[in-house]
mmCIF file of C-alpha atoms in Angstrom:
data_model
loop_
_atom_site.group_PDB
_atom_site.id
_atom_site.type_symbol
_atom_site.label_atom_id
_atom_site.label_comp_id
_atom_site.label_asym_id
_atom_site.label_seq_id
_atom_site.Cartn_x
_atom_site.Cartn_y
_atom_site.Cartn_z
ATOM 1 C CA UNK A 13 0.006 -0.002 -0.002
ATOM 2 C CA UNK A 14 1.363 3.427 -0.975
ATOM 3 C CA UNK A 15 1.909 5.721 2.005
ATOM 4 C CA UNK A 16 0.192 9.076 1.933
ATOM 5 C CA UNK A 17 2.628 11.938 1.441
ATOM 6 C CA UNK A 18 1.754 15.410 2.696
ATOM 7 C CA UNK A 19 3.237 18.787 1.855
ATOM 8 C CA UNK A 20 7.024 19.094 1.575
ATOM 9 C CA UNK A 21 7.274 15.340 1.043
ATOM 10 C CA UNK A 22 6.427 14.503 4.665
ATOM 11 C CA UNK A 23 4.279 11.520 5.555
ATOM 12 C CA UNK A 24 0.697 12.506 6.285
ATOM 13 C CA UNK A 25 -0.304 11.749 9.900
ATOM 14 C CA UNK A 26 -2.364 8.586 10.277
ATOM 15 C CA UNK A 27 -5.777 9.047 11.860
ATOM 16 C CA UNK A 28 -6.695 6.981 14.862
ATOM 17 C CA UNK A 29 -9.888 6.307 16.776
ATOM 18 C CA UNK A 30 -13.506 6.395 15.599
ATOM 19 C CA UNK A 31 -14.685 9.241 13.382
ATOM 20 C CA UNK A 32 -18.307 10.161 12.626
ATOM 21 C CA UNK A 33 -18.487 10.522 8.832
ATOM 22 C CA UNK A 34 -22.137 10.879 7.834
ATOM 23 C CA UNK A 35 -25.677 11.078 9.177
ATOM 24 C CA UNK A 36 -28.455 10.107 6.784
ATOM 25 C CA UNK A 37 -32.188 9.375 7.155
ATOM 26 C CA UNK A 38 -32.975 5.685 6.649
ATOM 27 C CA UNK A 39 -36.634 4.785 6.210
ATOM 28 C CA UNK A 40 -37.142 1.055 6.871
ATOM 29 C CA UNK A 41 -39.995 -1.394 7.193
ATOM 30 C CA UNK A 42 -39.652 -0.939 10.954
ATOM 31 C CA UNK A 43 -39.668 2.869 11.011
ATOM 32 C CA UNK A 44 -37.534 5.859 10.099
ATOM 33 C CA UNK A 45 -34.029 5.671 11.543
ATOM 34 C CA UNK A 46 -31.013 7.919 11.316
ATOM 35 C CA UNK A 47 -28.069 5.930 9.912
ATOM 36 C CA UNK A 48 -24.893 7.390 11.426
ATOM 37 C CA UNK A 49 -21.768 6.130 9.666
ATOM 38 C CA UNK A 50 -18.403 5.880 11.367
ATOM 39 C CA UNK A 51 -14.881 5.014 10.289
ATOM 40 C CA UNK A 52 -12.821 2.971 12.724
ATOM 41 C CA UNK A 53 -9.360 4.205 11.772
ATOM 42 C CA UNK A 54 -7.650 1.722 14.080
ATOM 43 C CA UNK A 55 -9.119 -1.363 12.397
ATOM 44 C CA UNK A 56 -10.143 0.044 9.028
ATOM 45 C CA UNK A 57 -13.793 -0.999 9.400
ATOM 46 C CA UNK A 58 -16.814 1.077 8.381
ATOM 47 C CA UNK A 59 -19.480 1.015 11.095
ATOM 48 C CA UNK A 60 -23.088 2.172 11.338
ATOM 49 C CA UNK A 61 -25.399 3.037 14.213
ATOM 50 C CA UNK A 62 -29.131 3.054 13.505
ATOM 51 C CA UNK A 63 -30.683 5.619 15.850
ATOM 52 C CA UNK A 64 -34.429 5.833 16.404
ATOM 53 C CA UNK A 65 -36.096 8.771 18.149
ATOM 54 C CA UNK A 66 -34.599 11.054 20.802
ATOM 55 C CA UNK A 67 -32.338 8.701 22.696
ATOM 56 C CA UNK A 68 -31.148 10.890 25.566
ATOM 57 C CA UNK A 69 -28.117 9.938 27.641
ATOM 58 C CA UNK A 70 -29.234 7.442 30.297
ATOM 59 C CA UNK A 71 -30.691 3.914 30.180
ATOM 60 C CA UNK A 72 -30.833 3.945 26.379
ATOM 61 C CA UNK A 73 -32.135 0.724 24.826
ATOM 62 C CA UNK A 74 -29.372 -0.576 22.533
ATOM 63 C CA UNK A 75 -28.335 -3.646 20.589
ATOM 64 C CA UNK A 76 -24.719 -4.346 19.602
ATOM 65 C CA UNK A 77 -25.308 -6.598 16.631
ATOM 66 C CA UNK A 78 -22.364 -8.559 15.263
ATOM 67 C CA UNK A 79 -22.304 -8.707 11.479
ATOM 68 C CA UNK A 80 -23.648 -12.034 10.158
ATOM 69 C CA UNK A 81 -24.105 -12.171 6.395
ATOM 70 C CA UNK A 82 -25.599 -15.661 6.373
ATOM 71 C CA UNK A 83 -28.151 -14.902 9.073
ATOM 72 C CA UNK A 84 -28.887 -11.222 8.479
ATOM 73 C CA UNK A 85 -29.089 -11.280 4.663
ATOM 74 C CA UNK A 86 -29.713 -14.907 3.682
ATOM 75 C CA UNK A 87 -32.033 -16.013 6.495
ATOM 76 C CA UNK A 88 -29.785 -18.831 7.668
ATOM 77 C CA UNK A 89 -31.290 -21.039 10.363
ATOM 78 C CA UNK A 90 -27.872 -22.172 11.506
ATOM 79 C CA UNK A 91 -27.955 -19.259 13.949
ATOM 80 C CA UNK A 92 -30.572 -16.838 15.322
ATOM 81 C CA UNK A 93 -28.775 -13.659 14.198
ATOM 82 C CA UNK A 94 -31.246 -12.518 11.575
ATOM 83 C CA UNK A 95 -34.183 -12.947 13.909
ATOM 84 C CA UNK A 96 -32.337 -11.117 16.676
ATOM 85 C CA UNK A 97 -31.619 -8.160 14.381
ATOM 86 C CA UNK A 98 -35.274 -8.041 13.375
ATOM 87 C CA UNK A 99 -36.372 -8.238 17.019
ATOM 88 C CA UNK A 100 -33.961 -5.537 18.095
ATOM 89 C CA UNK A 101 -35.082 -3.081 15.418
ATOM 90 C CA UNK A 102 -38.707 -3.729 16.318
ATOM 91 C CA UNK A 103 -37.924 -3.273 20.012
ATOM 92 C CA UNK A 104 -36.331 0.173 19.696
ATOM 93 C CA UNK A 105 -39.235 1.363 17.533
ATOM 94 C CA UNK A 106 -41.722 0.017 20.095
ATOM 95 C CA UNK A 107 -39.736 1.724 22.855
ATOM 96 C CA UNK A 108 -39.872 5.022 20.957
ATOM 97 C CA UNK A 109 -36.109 5.494 21.046
ATOM 98 C CA UNK A 110 -32.967 3.409 20.893
ATOM 99 C CA UNK A 111 -29.870 2.399 18.995
ATOM 100 C CA UNK A 112 -28.817 -0.641 17.000
ATOM 101 C CA UNK A 113 -25.083 -0.664 16.302
ATOM 102 C CA UNK A 114 -24.240 -2.970 13.408
ATOM 103 C CA UNK A 115 -20.677 -4.101 14.043
ATOM 104 C CA UNK A 116 -18.683 -4.826 10.918
ATOM 105 C CA UNK A 117 -15.658 -7.094 11.319
ATOM 106 C CA UNK A 118 -17.546 -9.348 13.728
ATOM 107 C CA UNK A 119 -18.465 -12.013 11.183
ATOM 108 C CA UNK A 120 -18.225 -15.490 12.738
ATOM 109 C CA UNK A 121 -17.413 -14.022 16.168
ATOM 110 C CA UNK A 122 -14.559 -12.126 14.545
ATOM 111 C CA UNK A 123 -12.909 -14.821 12.410
ATOM 112 C CA UNK A 124 -14.313 -13.639 9.064
ATOM 113 C CA UNK A 125 -16.782 -14.976 6.537
ATOM 114 C CA UNK A 126 -14.714 -17.700 4.839
ATOM 115 C CA UNK A 127 -13.394 -19.012 8.142
ATOM 116 C CA UNK A 128 -16.954 -19.058 9.475
ATOM 117 C CA UNK A 129 -18.080 -21.126 6.492
ATOM 118 C CA UNK A 130 -15.197 -23.541 7.092
ATOM 119 C CA UNK A 131 -16.269 -23.797 10.729
ATOM 120 C CA UNK A 132 -19.857 -24.462 9.639
ATOM 121 C CA UNK A 133 -18.624 -27.275 7.384
ATOM 122 C CA UNK A 134 -16.891 -28.834 10.383
ATOM 123 C CA UNK A 135 -20.055 -28.452 12.442
ATOM 124 C CA UNK A 136 -21.961 -30.348 9.750
ATOM 125 C CA UNK A 137 -19.486 -33.196 10.406
ATOM 126 C CA UNK A 138 -20.273 -33.225 14.139
ATOM 127 C CA UNK A 139 -18.096 -30.598 15.842
ATOM 128 C CA UNK A 140 -19.736 -27.871 17.873
ATOM 129 C CA UNK A 141 -19.077 -24.184 17.157
ATOM 130 C CA UNK A 142 -16.285 -23.947 19.741
ATOM 131 C CA UNK A 143 -14.573 -27.135 18.627
ATOM 132 C CA UNK A 144 -14.786 -26.072 14.984
ATOM 133 C CA UNK A 145 -12.998 -22.770 15.560
ATOM 134 C CA UNK A 146 -10.301 -24.447 17.602
ATOM 135 C CA UNK A 147 -9.845 -27.176 14.969
ATOM 136 C CA UNK A 148 -9.101 -24.411 12.459
ATOM 137 C CA UNK A 149 -6.545 -22.877 14.791
ATOM 138 C CA UNK A 150 -8.763 -19.838 15.374
ATOM 139 C CA UNK A 151 -9.957 -18.084 18.524
ATOM 140 C CA UNK A 152 -13.373 -19.028 19.860
ATOM 141 C CA UNK A 153 -14.374 -15.343 20.030
ATOM 142 C CA UNK A 154 -12.184 -12.608 18.548
ATOM 143 C CA UNK A 155 -14.660 -9.745 18.773
ATOM 144 C CA UNK A 156 -13.738 -6.370 20.249
ATOM 145 C CA UNK A 157 -16.386 -3.943 21.478
ATOM 146 C CA UNK A 158 -14.178 -0.882 21.936
ATOM 147 C CA UNK A 159 -15.564 0.715 18.778
ATOM 148 C CA UNK A 160 -19.137 0.236 20.074
ATOM 149 C CA UNK A 161 -18.206 2.048 23.291
ATOM 150 C CA UNK A 162 -16.661 4.913 21.321
ATOM 151 C CA UNK A 163 -19.841 5.175 19.243
ATOM 152 C CA UNK A 164 -21.852 5.375 22.476
ATOM 153 C CA UNK A 165 -19.535 8.180 23.605
ATOM 154 C CA UNK A 166 -20.083 10.042 20.322
ATOM 155 C CA UNK A 167 -23.854 9.721 20.697
ATOM 156 C CA UNK A 168 -23.634 11.062 24.252
ATOM 157 C CA UNK A 169 -24.901 7.834 25.800
ATOM 158 C CA UNK A 170 -23.728 7.263 29.356
ATOM 159 C CA UNK A 171 -25.738 4.202 30.387
ATOM 160 C CA UNK A 172 -27.594 1.546 28.422
ATOM 161 C CA UNK A 173 -30.158 -1.187 28.580
ATOM 162 C CA UNK A 174 -28.346 -3.792 26.555
ATOM 163 C CA UNK A 175 -30.338 -6.237 24.424
ATOM 164 C CA UNK A 176 -28.153 -9.316 24.593
ATOM 165 C CA UNK A 177 -27.933 -12.813 26.035
ATOM 166 C CA UNK A 178 -24.144 -12.648 26.086
ATOM 167 C CA UNK A 179 -22.601 -11.534 29.416
ATOM 168 C CA UNK A 180 -19.290 -10.794 27.674
ATOM 169 C CA UNK A 181 -20.876 -7.909 25.781
ATOM 170 C CA UNK A 182 -21.924 -6.386 29.082
ATOM 171 C CA UNK A 183 -18.461 -6.891 30.547
ATOM 172 C CA UNK A 184 -16.844 -5.335 27.491
ATOM 173 C CA UNK A 185 -18.984 -2.200 27.603
ATOM 174 C CA UNK A 186 -18.381 -1.769 31.323
ATOM 175 C CA UNK A 187 -14.640 -2.168 30.802
ATOM 176 C CA UNK A 188 -14.796 0.692 28.283
ATOM 177 C CA UNK A 189 -16.643 2.998 30.671
ATOM 178 C CA UNK A 190 -20.254 2.512 29.553
ATOM 179 C CA UNK A 191 -22.634 1.696 32.407
ATOM 180 C CA UNK A 192 -25.059 -1.171 31.746
ATOM 181 C CA UNK A 193 -28.184 -0.474 33.747
ATOM 182 C CA UNK A 194 -29.944 -3.623 32.559
ATOM 183 C CA UNK A 195 -29.320 -6.593 30.310
ATOM 184 C CA UNK A 196 -32.487 -7.215 28.320
ATOM 185 C CA UNK A 197 -32.961 -10.800 27.035
ATOM 186 C CA UNK A 198 -33.320 -11.225 23.279
ATOM 187 C CA UNK A 199 -34.658 -14.756 23.111
ATOM 188 C CA UNK A 200 -35.565 -16.321 19.780
ATOM 189 C CA UNK A 201 -37.500 -19.611 19.665
ATOM 190 C CA UNK A 202 -35.078 -22.370 18.542
ATOM 191 C CA UNK A 203 -35.581 -24.507 15.481
ATOM 192 C CA UNK A 204 -34.317 -27.927 14.490
ATOM 193 C CA UNK A 205 -31.378 -26.439 12.593
ATOM 194 C CA UNK A 206 -29.972 -24.267 15.379
ATOM 195 C CA UNK A 207 -30.819 -26.030 18.636
ATOM 196 C CA UNK A 208 -27.390 -27.672 18.901
ATOM 197 C CA UNK A 209 -25.677 -24.356 18.170
ATOM 198 C CA UNK A 210 -27.768 -22.593 20.835
ATOM 199 C CA UNK A 211 -27.052 -25.292 23.407
ATOM 200 C CA UNK A 212 -23.329 -24.817 22.778
ATOM 201 C CA UNK A 213 -23.652 -21.071 23.221
ATOM 202 C CA UNK A 214 -25.350 -21.674 26.550
ATOM 203 C CA UNK A 215 -23.106 -24.454 27.833
ATOM 204 C CA UNK A 216 -19.714 -23.326 26.547
ATOM 205 C CA UNK A 217 -20.025 -19.581 25.908
ATOM 206 C CA UNK A 218 -22.158 -18.673 28.966
ATOM 207 C CA UNK A 219 -25.055 -17.164 27.026
ATOM 208 C CA UNK A 220 -28.189 -16.749 29.117
ATOM 209 C CA UNK A 221 -30.766 -18.841 27.240
ATOM 210 C CA UNK A 222 -33.345 -20.060 29.794
ATOM 211 C CA UNK A 223 -35.932 -20.656 27.080
ATOM 212 C CA UNK A 224 -33.954 -23.723 26.005
ATOM 213 C CA UNK A 225 -34.893 -25.564 29.217
ATOM 214 C CA UNK A 226 -38.178 -26.846 27.838
ATOM 215 C CA UNK A 227 -36.528 -27.955 24.601
ATOM 216 C CA UNK A 228 -33.640 -29.679 26.363
ATOM 217 C CA UNK A 229 -35.936 -31.484 28.790
ATOM 218 C CA UNK A 230 -38.161 -32.762 25.993
ATOM 219 C CA UNK A 231 -35.361 -33.967 23.721
#
C-alpha cells in the first residue's frame, strides 16, 4: 500500500480512533431511523449506528449486533442472528427510542466470513461451534467492542439497557466505561437447525438462554 505523502514530502499523519463521517435518514420497514456512519481508523472498518427517536443519555435501549451475512441477509437457520436483528429493530421502535449498532468485522465471532463457512462445514461433520474454531486454529471469540463504546460516547450515551444474552458484551462495555443499567434478554425460539448451536452457546459460551430448558428437557 502506498503511504500518503503530505506537503514538503512529509508523511501525512495517520488518523486513529473512531470518526463520525455521515448522518443520513434511513426509512425502513420498521420505522424511520437515522443511519450514522463511522470510520474505525484503528481497524479500518466502516461502522453504522441506527438511531431511532430522541435517545437521551441514560438507560438507552441498545443492541450491539455482530455482522452475520448468512443470518442477516440470507435467512440462515444455523444461527438466530437474523431474527435477533429483526427483534432488536422492532424493540427500539416500540420503545420510541434506541440504537442498533451494526458491528462490521464481527463475522463469525470475529474470524471472518470464509473461516466461518469452514467452521460451519466442520459443524456439519459433528463438531460444535467452539470445537470447529479451535480445529481451524482460530480463537473461539475474537470480537472487540471498543468501537461500540466509542460510538456510544459520540452519541452522548452514558448508560444503556443492553439487548443481549451474552454476558461478555456487558463486561466489554463496562470495561470501556459504559454503564449497563440492565441486560435485556433477546430470546428467539429455537428450530431444528440451530438447537445444537444454541445449546453450545449456553453451555460453553455462557449465554443466558433459559428458554432452552423446555426444549432440552423434551429432547
